[in-house]
Amino acid sequence: MKRQTRRTLARALGLAALPFALAAAFAQPTQPGRAPVSEPEIRYQAGGSPLAQEEMHQNIDPKAPPMTKAEFDKGRQIYFERCAGCHGVLRKGATGKPLTPDLTMAKGTEILKVFIKYGSPAGMPNWGTSGELNDAEVDLMARYIQQLPPVPPEWGMAQMKSSWKVIIAPDKRPKKKENNYNIENIFSTTLRDTGEVALIDGDTKQIINIVRTGYAVHISRMSASGRYLFVIGRDAKINMIDLWMEKPDNVAEIRVGLEARSVDTSKYKGYEDKLAIAGAYWPPQYTIMNGDTLEPLKIMATRGMTVGDQEYHPEPRVASIVASHFKPEFVVSVKETGKILMVNYKDLENITVTEIGAAKFLHDGGWDSTKRYFMVAANQSNKVAVIDAKEGKLTKLVDVDKIPHPGRGANFVHPKFGPVWATGHLGSEKIALIGTDPVKHKDQAWKVVQYLEGQGGGNLFIKTHPKSKNLWVDTPLNPDAKIAQSIAVYDINNLDKKPLVLPIAEWAGLSEGAKRVVQPEYNKAGDEVWFAVWSAKNQQSALVVVDDKTRKLKAVIKDPRMITPTGHFNVYNTTHDVY
Amino acid sequence: MKYQITSLAFAIAGGLLAAAPAQADEALAKKHNCVACHQIDKKSVGPSYKDIAKKYKGQDVAAKLAEKVKKGGSGVWGPVPMAPNAAVPDADIKTLVEWVLKM
């Protein structure tokens, strides 16, 4: 049964890659006054949700068009595979418009069908004419969204406890490192469609182990000591991997919800390796766990009021989490409410949460070079919020270009403006450099000091290293295959010069397939940059390693087990927030 | 005397309200969800009302367009069809079509 579910899920999510065929869908003019949704953003948001497979309560509204149970279930599955990313689980709207029954019933089935089939200039994809949904499915979906949104089950302590497994108890684990790997230079590579991570020895470029994890691992994070690796799948499953074992492998696991994106560990002095935290999309909550067993200790809900208009939101998703170095605090960014929660973990029984209002639709972000300021993108608001982790305050909201997507961003010293933090954008080709030194470069602090022209929109990650003079920018979600398969690299000392474009996918020497080059990541020494060349599930993929100094190909890592690599995290750089 | 004052009041009110009908019709378009697909001066899912007025300028098409609004149609403005609007009262459709054609 479990296996069956996993397979269907994998198939459902595999379909999410199809929107590449949708290019033509977005050629329509945009509507003034309303933020158009870019194609990369659609691709980014419209990926499948694991909730597609969850049984949900069905309320039949007598005023809504009738549906059979089978039709409703099919509608629910399509909704969570195609629609929930933008319109939300409860259809309150985010990137897409709200689709609650009061609004959809007023429009009626016929109008809804037109929108679903043909799309709209405001960004709704043309699911019918693109061939993704047939007329019967379009009709089904038009009726489905007039029903009350079914509510997925909650996931409280009982569910967490029953999903929690300590595979190797702390006292049965190695007392010292039992392998000869240079563990600080291990890379944890997400194998998206197989539900695994590959642990790769950065020195020898050999695979150490393929570890079974949740589906489509979103990120890898390290414990403060650099011993434990935590990964979280889209299905909210966390795996804890002990890098001291002879062959590093899982020692504990838990599911913290039904869909999730973020995990981190306590980094403050005295709390190293003590606690872990994970944030869920559904249910909208975050969970603090024991740092060596993943035992769930405290679950906190994020449901509440939005910033600004102060309206209740029933599903504010946890977008990203980082750990403060200044205080015993986790920094939890909540998407729909636009709030940053500074969660003090000193006393979980009498917990203190400082709520900082920023801007709606928070996404991801990273520390500035001093690790005092947390820079987080509010991506549908086209802003970057600067949070002072020392004072626990919003320092500034910085206007940037369309749909910033920093990953964790990139810190470097600009030859003219001093320390800056950089982000790319999903919705534009620009790279924004924001001044981060309020002491010696006061005039530039918390302002965009320069925009670099990139190859195009659809950027996900941007990277440099304290020892490097290169700034690497990917564009995996760009509709132009040539751009999606190459990387732009800038000379930090000469940013006015055009970037060099490297054909990374070509260097991988793979056969056919819709390849995308994603997530530059440095090795520990800062002299190599790794890229994932992500191809389809049934095609060969690879990792490409580039020499940072010469910008020439250094190695290609291929292995039949390396299926759909979508990114990687170096142990040392992740432990110490080097980016 | 009393009667005269009343009719004078009517006349003044009528003059003041001369600009109102356009707004009333726009409210009607909103009420019947026309604005989900149409805007007055910009193309969205469907053609703008001004473009429609331009296309049919000088032609006697009110009855034909009312029929289209009621039953839906396609092909004139591209592949995206007009959804049928069977629930909208005929009188309202007539008002709306006339309002659009006058633009």
XYZ file of C-alpha atoms in Angstrom:
682
model
C 0.000 0.000 0.000
C 2.718 2.395 1.003
C 4.744 1.510 -2.063
C 1.721 2.035 -4.275
C 1.159 5.485 -2.828
C 4.726 6.465 -3.376
C 4.597 5.377 -6.987
C 1.406 7.250 -7.785
C 2.821 10.260 -6.055
C 5.990 10.077 -8.069
C 3.939 9.835 -11.234
C 1.774 12.739 -10.250
C 4.763 14.871 -9.494
C 6.513 13.752 -12.628
C 3.687 15.396 -14.519
C 4.568 18.639 -12.854
C 7.613 18.815 -15.086
C 5.330 18.953 -18.103
C 4.508 22.643 -17.836
C 7.639 23.136 -19.912
C 5.422 22.432 -22.856
C 3.365 25.405 -21.801
C 5.623 28.064 -23.209
C 3.006 29.267 -25.668
C 0.477 29.673 -22.902
C 2.004 32.813 -21.539
C 2.487 34.727 -24.722
C -0.612 36.738 -23.951
C -0.339 40.414 -23.103
C -0.265 41.314 -19.469
C -2.910 43.319 -17.789
C -1.872 46.669 -16.385
C -2.456 47.259 -12.729
C -2.207 43.618 -11.822
C 1.062 41.805 -11.278
C 1.401 39.361 -14.135
C 2.666 35.931 -13.225
C 5.769 35.020 -15.121
C 6.228 31.655 -16.713
C 9.093 30.685 -14.406
C 6.894 31.534 -11.453
C 4.113 29.295 -12.765
C 6.594 26.498 -13.195
C 7.904 27.114 -9.753
C 4.532 27.242 -8.010
C 2.493 24.812 -10.038
C 4.543 21.790 -9.025
C 2.486 19.008 -7.481
C 1.618 18.915 -3.823
C 1.825 15.662 -1.848
C -1.650 16.533 -0.565
C -3.026 15.151 -3.850
C -2.937 11.725 -2.258
C -4.617 12.602 1.015
C -8.156 11.523 1.782
C -10.121 14.642 2.721
C -13.472 15.486 4.143
C -16.002 16.359 1.463
C -18.758 18.886 2.085
C -21.306 18.893 -0.677
C -22.912 22.284 -1.067
C -26.449 21.887 -2.402
C -26.089 25.131 -4.357
C -22.917 24.023 -6.141
C -23.107 21.939 -9.325
C -23.506 18.284 -8.416
C -20.552 15.901 -8.404
C -20.193 12.245 -7.643
C -17.720 11.128 -4.998
C -15.474 9.750 -7.737
C -15.582 13.040 -9.626
C -14.852 14.973 -6.461
C -11.851 12.779 -5.688
C -10.499 13.197 -9.186
C -11.038 16.955 -8.967
C -9.244 17.034 -5.652
C -6.291 15.131 -7.052
C -6.001 17.443 -10.084
C -6.428 20.479 -7.848
C -3.537 19.504 -5.598
C -1.317 18.515 -8.503
C -1.919 21.620 -10.596
C -3.669 24.376 -8.747
C -2.887 24.380 -5.008
C 0.633 25.809 -5.419
C -0.799 29.145 -6.584
C -4.381 29.172 -5.255
C -3.682 27.556 -1.861
C -4.933 24.448 -0.108
C -8.055 26.246 1.145
C -8.228 28.338 -2.048
C -7.707 31.631 -0.256
C -5.327 32.656 -3.023
C -1.628 33.567 -3.088
C 0.074 33.773 -6.486
C -3.284 32.902 -8.007
C -6.683 34.439 -7.230
C -8.897 33.268 -4.378
C -11.266 30.495 -5.500
C -13.649 30.208 -2.591
C -17.209 29.075 -3.484
C -18.743 32.516 -2.867
C -16.572 33.810 -5.718
C -16.624 30.784 -8.007
C -20.362 30.180 -7.780
C -20.995 33.814 -8.699
C -18.977 33.275 -11.886
C -20.638 29.988 -12.743
C -19.404 26.882 -14.506
C -19.298 28.294 -18.038
C -17.071 31.260 -17.245
C -14.803 29.143 -15.049
C -14.404 26.665 -17.910
C -13.190 29.445 -20.199
C -10.534 30.470 -17.668
C -9.360 26.927 -16.990
C -9.226 25.958 -20.648
C -7.821 29.157 -22.172
C -6.036 30.836 -19.266
C -5.970 34.564 -18.689
C -3.589 37.436 -19.347
C -3.151 37.810 -15.568
C -1.193 34.569 -15.519
C -3.620 31.661 -15.321
C -2.155 28.886 -17.490
C -4.239 27.544 -20.392
C -4.635 24.033 -19.032
C -7.075 23.012 -21.798
C -5.460 24.323 -24.956
C -1.997 23.293 -23.746
C -3.252 19.708 -23.706
C -2.759 19.179 -19.973
C -6.474 18.789 -19.255
C -9.148 17.516 -21.654
C -12.608 19.105 -21.957
C -14.151 16.636 -19.513
C -11.466 17.466 -16.947
C -11.906 21.203 -17.507
C -15.638 20.782 -16.873
C -14.909 18.669 -13.799
C -12.535 21.295 -12.386
C -15.011 24.119 -13.063
C -17.541 22.253 -10.937
C -14.988 21.145 -8.346
C -13.891 24.661 -7.443
C -17.505 25.631 -6.706
C -17.584 23.031 -3.936
C -16.311 23.931 -0.498
C -12.561 23.327 -0.364
C -11.961 19.997 1.345
C -9.745 20.378 4.368
C -6.750 18.066 4.652
C -6.305 16.347 7.991
C -4.460 18.020 10.834
C -1.146 16.581 11.995
C -0.648 16.952 15.704
C 1.542 15.292 18.327
C -0.153 11.880 18.016
C 0.471 11.700 14.253
C 4.025 12.948 14.665
C 4.789 10.414 17.363
C 3.415 7.567 15.274
C 5.581 8.586 12.298
C 8.691 9.091 14.470
C 11.396 6.430 14.365
C 14.759 6.388 16.114
C 16.657 3.981 13.894
C 19.862 4.104 15.929
C 19.582 5.456 19.476
C 22.134 8.109 20.497
C 23.974 5.728 22.870
C 24.363 3.141 20.075
C 25.950 5.638 17.708
C 29.710 6.067 17.123
C 31.582 7.809 19.938
C 34.015 9.260 17.401
C 34.193 9.531 13.637
C 34.420 5.969 12.281
C 35.203 6.701 8.646
C 38.051 8.290 6.715
C 35.960 10.747 4.776
C 36.742 14.421 4.943
C 33.189 14.993 6.136
C 33.423 18.766 5.956
C 33.658 18.398 2.196
C 30.755 15.978 1.723
C 27.953 17.134 -0.569
C 24.346 16.159 0.115
C 22.669 15.981 -3.300
C 18.890 15.794 -3.628
C 17.689 13.024 -5.952
C 14.274 14.508 -6.452
C 12.124 11.856 -8.076
C 13.521 8.805 -6.278
C 13.110 10.209 -2.756
C 16.780 9.970 -1.853
C 19.892 12.003 -1.217
C 23.305 11.051 -2.546
C 26.179 11.713 -0.140
C 29.170 12.519 -2.315
C 32.793 12.746 -1.203
C 33.868 16.173 -2.403
C 37.542 15.179 -2.465
C 37.255 11.978 -4.557
C 33.887 12.787 -6.240
C 32.729 9.265 -5.329
C 29.245 8.468 -4.006
C 29.525 7.459 -0.342
C 25.944 6.361 0.109
C 22.462 6.826 -1.337
C 20.148 7.470 1.582
C 16.394 6.887 1.466
C 14.512 10.084 2.410
C 11.220 11.851 1.856
C 10.077 12.786 -1.618
C 11.841 15.636 -3.457
C 14.102 16.745 -0.635
C 13.852 20.527 -0.543
C 16.910 21.369 1.527
C 19.764 19.851 3.522
C 20.856 21.485 6.780
C 23.628 20.661 9.283
C 23.796 20.486 13.052
C 26.067 23.161 14.559
C 28.864 20.633 15.211
C 28.858 19.478 11.591
C 28.073 15.884 12.534
C 24.391 15.474 11.729
C 22.761 16.164 8.391
C 19.019 16.925 8.283
C 17.006 16.723 5.095
C 13.300 17.444 4.566
C 11.136 16.170 1.698
C 8.129 17.901 0.180
C 6.079 15.242 1.969
C 7.276 16.721 5.306
C 9.457 13.740 6.129
C 12.700 14.617 7.915
C 15.684 12.296 7.879
C 18.602 12.708 10.248
C 21.877 11.301 8.942
C 24.954 10.656 11.125
C 28.137 11.514 9.210
C 30.341 9.826 11.846
C 29.114 6.343 10.917
C 31.410 4.113 8.927
C 28.893 4.493 6.139
C 26.837 7.595 6.940
C 23.115 6.735 7.066
C 19.758 7.532 8.697
C 19.601 7.462 12.482
C 16.143 8.987 12.963
C 13.106 10.125 10.970
C 9.727 11.789 11.442
C 6.902 13.361 9.452
C 6.022 16.824 10.720
C 2.984 17.312 8.494
C 1.720 16.481 5.029
C 3.719 18.999 3.039
C 6.794 20.987 4.061
C 9.875 22.860 2.865
C 12.138 23.864 5.741
C 14.324 22.435 8.504
C 17.201 23.805 10.614
C 19.026 23.270 13.914
C 19.942 25.357 16.966
C 23.195 27.245 16.357
C 23.492 29.526 19.416
C 26.397 28.987 21.797
C 25.509 26.356 24.381
C 22.703 24.939 22.219
C 24.792 23.290 19.504
C 23.128 20.064 18.284
C 20.428 20.412 20.961
C 17.319 21.173 18.919
C 15.924 20.904 15.403
C 12.997 22.773 13.889
C 10.882 22.137 10.811
C 8.216 24.263 9.157
C 5.246 22.821 7.276
C 3.062 24.032 4.419
C 0.252 21.811 5.678
C -0.801 21.917 8.403
C 0.400 25.504 8.763
C 2.720 25.012 11.725
C 6.292 24.520 12.877
C 7.666 21.852 15.160
C 10.642 21.968 17.524
C 12.348 18.621 18.018
C 15.099 17.060 20.041
C 18.345 17.557 18.113
C 19.666 14.019 18.433
C 16.507 11.932 18.111
C 13.948 14.155 16.303
C 11.517 13.551 19.164
C 8.782 16.174 18.642
C 8.658 18.544 21.622
C 6.556 21.529 20.672
C 4.196 22.310 17.814
C 3.301 25.937 17.099
C 0.545 27.055 14.688
C 1.055 29.903 12.215
C -2.640 30.534 11.530
C -3.523 34.119 12.183
C -3.660 37.634 10.841
C -1.881 38.997 7.793
C 0.500 41.944 7.952
C -0.961 45.277 6.758
C -4.658 44.633 6.167
C -4.810 42.372 9.258
C -7.170 39.755 7.911
C -7.372 36.209 9.155
C -5.548 33.670 7.020
C -6.333 29.994 7.558
C -3.192 28.536 5.982
C -0.060 30.657 6.367
C 2.677 28.323 5.141
C 6.119 28.236 6.734
C 8.343 29.349 3.874
C 11.821 29.131 5.377
C 13.709 28.871 8.657
C 17.210 29.897 9.717
C 18.938 29.745 13.123
C 20.233 32.915 14.777
C 23.862 33.137 15.902
C 23.102 36.088 18.187
C 20.364 34.634 20.354
C 18.857 31.231 21.107
C 16.320 31.852 18.354
C 14.944 30.333 15.204
C 13.917 32.787 12.515
C 10.701 31.463 10.960
C 9.364 33.224 7.853
C 5.640 32.778 7.284
C 4.515 33.196 3.698
C 0.899 34.357 3.566
C 0.841 36.474 6.724
C 4.140 38.141 5.788
C 5.508 37.814 9.306
C 8.878 36.748 10.611
C 8.750 34.910 13.906
C 11.795 35.023 16.171
C 11.173 31.861 18.168
C 13.243 31.776 21.344
C 14.005 28.151 22.237
C 15.536 28.752 25.677
C 12.371 27.711 27.501
C 9.947 25.677 25.414
C 7.352 25.547 28.187
C 7.195 29.333 28.421
C 8.091 30.087 24.858
C 8.655 33.647 23.631
C 7.957 34.531 20.029
C 8.753 37.966 18.661
C 6.499 38.640 15.684
C 7.948 40.993 13.092
C 5.608 42.251 10.383
C 7.326 42.556 7.005
C 5.490 42.029 3.713
C 3.209 39.301 2.392
C 4.407 36.188 0.580
C 7.729 35.714 2.313
C 9.836 33.070 0.700
C 13.498 32.270 1.326
C 16.604 34.161 2.274
C 19.934 34.152 4.050
C 22.245 36.018 6.405
C 24.373 38.971 5.477
C 28.131 38.430 5.871
C 28.051 39.396 9.580
C 25.124 37.004 10.240
C 23.370 39.766 12.141
C 20.903 40.697 9.403
C 18.551 38.187 7.828
C 17.575 39.078 4.273
C 14.308 37.429 3.225
C 12.434 37.806 -0.046
C 8.736 38.655 -0.067
C 8.498 37.361 -3.565
C 5.003 38.312 -4.702
C 5.522 41.725 -3.093
C 8.811 42.293 -4.967
C 10.614 43.214 -1.773
C 13.439 42.004 0.419
C 12.869 42.373 4.159
C 15.930 43.044 6.302
C 15.596 41.643 9.821
C 18.027 42.618 12.568
C 18.439 39.378 14.519
C 20.333 41.150 17.292
C 17.612 43.703 17.996
C 14.709 41.540 16.842
C 13.403 44.262 14.534
C 12.548 44.970 10.945
C 15.367 47.186 9.680
C 14.075 47.906 6.197
C 11.868 46.736 3.357
C 13.897 47.053 0.166
C 12.122 47.245 -3.190
C 13.675 44.908 -5.737
C 12.624 43.603 -9.149
C 9.930 41.048 -10.001
C 9.705 37.962 -7.771
C 13.067 37.838 -6.020
C 14.307 34.299 -5.329
C 17.560 34.434 -3.373
C 17.897 30.869 -2.162
C 20.202 32.015 0.622
C 21.639 34.810 -1.539
C 25.303 35.688 -2.019
C 27.555 37.940 0.083
C 30.609 39.725 -1.273
C 32.472 43.016 -1.097
C 31.547 45.338 -3.930
C 34.584 47.301 -5.178
C 32.663 50.574 -4.901
C 29.850 50.032 -2.386
C 31.397 47.698 0.196
C 29.645 44.604 1.552
C 26.547 43.614 -0.419
C 24.065 40.750 -0.429
C 22.742 39.687 -3.815
C 19.553 38.060 -5.057
C 18.333 36.973 -8.469
C 14.701 36.982 -9.605
C 12.263 34.431 -10.945
C 10.401 37.146 -12.802
C 13.234 39.140 -14.346
C 16.786 38.913 -15.611
C 18.086 41.324 -12.990
C 20.385 40.564 -10.084
C 19.927 43.009 -7.220
C 22.915 43.967 -5.056
C 21.839 45.359 -1.677
C 24.276 47.210 0.592
C 24.580 45.509 4.013
C 27.046 47.673 5.932
C 25.181 50.338 7.964
C 28.412 51.427 9.725
C 31.073 52.098 7.092
C 28.755 52.376 4.068
C 25.756 54.043 5.626
C 24.525 55.695 2.433
C 24.401 52.366 0.624
C 22.969 50.275 3.446
C 19.657 48.540 2.718
C 19.413 49.978 -0.773
C 19.806 48.350 -4.146
C 23.209 49.764 -5.090
C 23.372 48.092 -8.478
C 21.387 45.814 -10.775
C 23.328 43.341 -12.902
C 21.821 42.186 -16.181
C 21.530 38.405 -16.160
C 20.749 35.965 -18.945
C 17.013 36.024 -18.263
C 14.274 35.302 -15.724
C 13.839 31.951 -14.044
C 16.798 32.291 -11.706
C 16.754 30.150 -8.567
C 20.239 30.356 -7.074
C 23.183 32.690 -6.974
C 26.513 31.924 -5.315
C 29.969 33.122 -4.417
C 32.506 32.296 -1.690
C 34.672 34.489 0.571
C 37.769 33.184 -1.232
C 36.373 33.683 -4.729
C 35.995 36.626 -7.081
C 33.263 34.933 -9.089
C 29.503 35.338 -8.813
C 27.598 32.408 -10.361
C 23.962 32.767 -11.466
C 21.727 29.920 -12.658
C 18.509 30.222 -14.734
C 16.970 26.718 -14.621
C 13.368 27.876 -15.029
C 13.972 30.076 -18.065
C 11.800 28.972 -21.012
C 14.771 29.189 -23.391
C 16.597 25.845 -23.192
C 19.909 27.459 -24.000
C 19.608 29.792 -21.027
C 18.244 27.084 -18.720
C 21.227 24.892 -19.576
C 23.955 27.452 -18.994
C 25.373 29.558 -16.161
C 26.415 33.195 -16.117
C 29.540 34.050 -14.126
C 30.472 37.628 -13.156
C 33.803 39.048 -12.072
C 33.128 40.672 -8.700
C 35.985 43.121 -9.225
C 34.587 44.215 -12.551
C 30.819 43.991 -12.327
C 30.189 46.339 -15.234
C 31.691 43.755 -17.544
C 29.283 41.321 -19.185
C 29.217 37.878 -17.588
C 30.843 34.861 -19.142
C 28.235 32.243 -20.114
C 29.298 28.643 -19.584
C 27.427 25.777 -21.325
C 27.406 23.549 -18.241
C 24.808 21.057 -19.570
C 26.834 20.624 -22.750
C 29.933 19.933 -20.662
C 28.073 17.144 -18.893
C 27.978 15.260 -22.216
C 24.512 13.814 -21.672
C 22.132 12.502 -24.309
C 18.743 14.059 -25.014
C 16.315 15.338 -22.381
C 15.012 18.643 -21.088
C 18.055 19.403 -18.962
C 18.303 22.268 -16.516
C 21.404 23.502 -14.741
C 20.680 24.324 -11.139
C 22.256 25.471 -7.864
C 25.905 26.460 -7.885
C 27.542 25.282 -4.636
C 31.143 25.657 -3.478
C 33.333 22.982 -1.972
C 34.845 23.642 1.446
C 38.061 25.176 0.073
C 36.105 27.557 -2.123
C 38.021 26.611 -5.271
C 35.404 24.398 -6.973
C 31.797 25.114 -7.950
C 29.354 22.230 -8.329
C 26.263 22.287 -10.542
C 23.403 19.815 -10.917
C 22.448 19.034 -14.496
C 18.877 17.941 -13.865
C 17.267 15.862 -16.580
C 14.040 13.838 -16.701
C 13.545 10.801 -14.506
C 14.125 8.378 -17.367
C 17.165 10.271 -18.699
C 20.744 10.497 -17.559
C 21.614 13.401 -15.261
C 24.987 14.500 -13.901
C 26.882 16.849 -11.625
C 29.403 19.167 -13.207
C 32.358 20.506 -11.213
C 34.002 23.712 -12.437
C 37.382 25.087 -11.339
C 36.597 28.453 -9.756
C 39.836 30.161 -10.726
C 40.054 29.096 -14.382
C 36.276 28.708 -14.895
C 37.100 25.500 -16.788
C 35.524 22.072 -16.486
C 37.145 20.026 -13.730
C 35.001 16.894 -13.396
C 31.694 15.334 -14.423
C 30.052 12.999 -11.913
C 27.765 10.417 -13.496
C 26.196 7.364 -11.961
C 23.149 5.273 -12.875
C 21.832 5.988 -9.365
C 22.071 9.736 -9.913
C 18.443 10.284 -10.933
C 17.030 13.836 -11.104
C 19.630 15.684 -8.997
C 18.155 19.114 -8.268
C 20.717 20.660 -5.993
C 23.311 20.051 -3.330
C 24.644 21.358 -0.061
C 28.275 21.270 1.054
C 28.599 20.222 4.705
C 31.073 22.897 5.815
C 29.446 25.801 3.971
C 25.997 24.788 5.212
C 27.141 24.326 8.830
C 28.768 27.752 8.891
C 26.318 29.618 6.643
C 29.026 30.417 4.095
C 27.306 31.927 1.078
C -48.470 75.411 -7.372
C -47.387 72.473 -5.368
C -47.520 70.345 -8.492
C -45.260 72.723 -10.360
C -42.575 72.624 -7.702
C -42.535 68.879 -7.795
C -42.097 68.720 -11.527
C -39.372 71.338 -11.327
C -37.609 69.251 -8.725
C -37.878 66.282 -11.092
C -36.430 68.260 -13.919
C -33.442 69.353 -11.860
C -32.850 65.856 -10.545
C -33.048 64.522 -14.087
C -30.439 66.988 -15.268
C -28.082 66.154 -12.441
C -28.398 62.466 -13.098
C -27.673 62.683 -16.780
C -24.211 61.184 -16.298
C -25.454 58.356 -14.141
C -26.729 55.780 -16.678
C -23.214 54.803 -17.823
C -22.325 54.023 -14.241
C -25.526 52.080 -13.769
C -24.718 49.974 -16.825
C -21.201 49.358 -15.639
C -22.622 48.179 -12.324
C -24.921 45.880 -14.286
C -21.914 44.468 -16.179
C -20.242 43.818 -12.861
C -23.350 42.244 -11.423
C -23.602 39.735 -14.259
C -19.858 38.908 -14.217
C -19.192 40.401 -17.664
C -16.089 42.054 -16.180
C -14.571 38.656 -15.426
C -13.608 38.565 -19.117
C -14.225 42.087 -20.500
C -12.835 45.503 -19.677
C -13.992 48.799 -21.142
C -10.817 49.824 -22.914
C -8.363 46.927 -22.580
C -8.339 43.459 -24.027
C -8.338 40.796 -21.319
C -9.778 37.298 -21.760
C -12.351 38.732 -24.137
C -12.243 41.827 -26.382
C -12.620 45.292 -24.814
C -16.016 46.960 -25.062
C -14.513 49.818 -27.044
C -13.116 47.378 -29.608
C -16.523 45.750 -29.919
C -18.187 49.143 -30.431
C -15.581 50.022 -33.076
C -16.016 46.774 -34.972
C -19.793 47.093 -35.222
C -19.989 50.884 -35.659
C -22.923 51.843 -37.846
C -24.256 48.297 -38.066
C -27.587 47.102 -36.766
C -26.285 44.247 -34.626
C -27.941 44.739 -31.229
C -30.257 41.752 -31.613
C -27.475 39.521 -32.941
C -25.142 40.449 -30.079
C -27.872 39.966 -27.473
C -28.336 36.467 -28.848
C -24.581 35.845 -28.568
C -24.456 37.043 -24.999
C -27.352 34.759 -24.125
C -26.116 31.632 -25.879
C -22.368 32.189 -26.082
C -20.292 32.265 -29.226
C -16.816 31.937 -30.628
C -14.608 32.594 -33.611
C -15.083 36.330 -34.098
C -12.352 37.500 -31.694
C -10.098 34.452 -31.720
C -10.307 30.962 -30.289
C -11.445 31.853 -26.736
C -15.230 31.400 -26.680
C -17.805 33.637 -25.027
C -19.489 31.691 -22.229
C -23.309 31.469 -22.465
C -25.234 33.614 -19.986
C -28.638 31.994 -19.892
C -29.373 33.283 -16.388
C -29.104 36.988 -17.272
C -32.551 38.577 -17.901
C -33.184 39.608 -21.529
C -33.867 43.208 -20.524
C -30.469 43.460 -18.833
C -28.722 41.965 -21.856
C -30.435 44.515 -24.092
C -29.346 47.364 -21.835
C -25.780 46.085 -21.737
C -25.472 45.564 -25.487
C -26.766 49.061 -26.158
C -24.353 50.465 -23.588
C -21.411 48.692 -25.222
C -22.344 49.687 -28.788
C -22.581 53.353 -27.800
C -18.952 53.489 -26.657
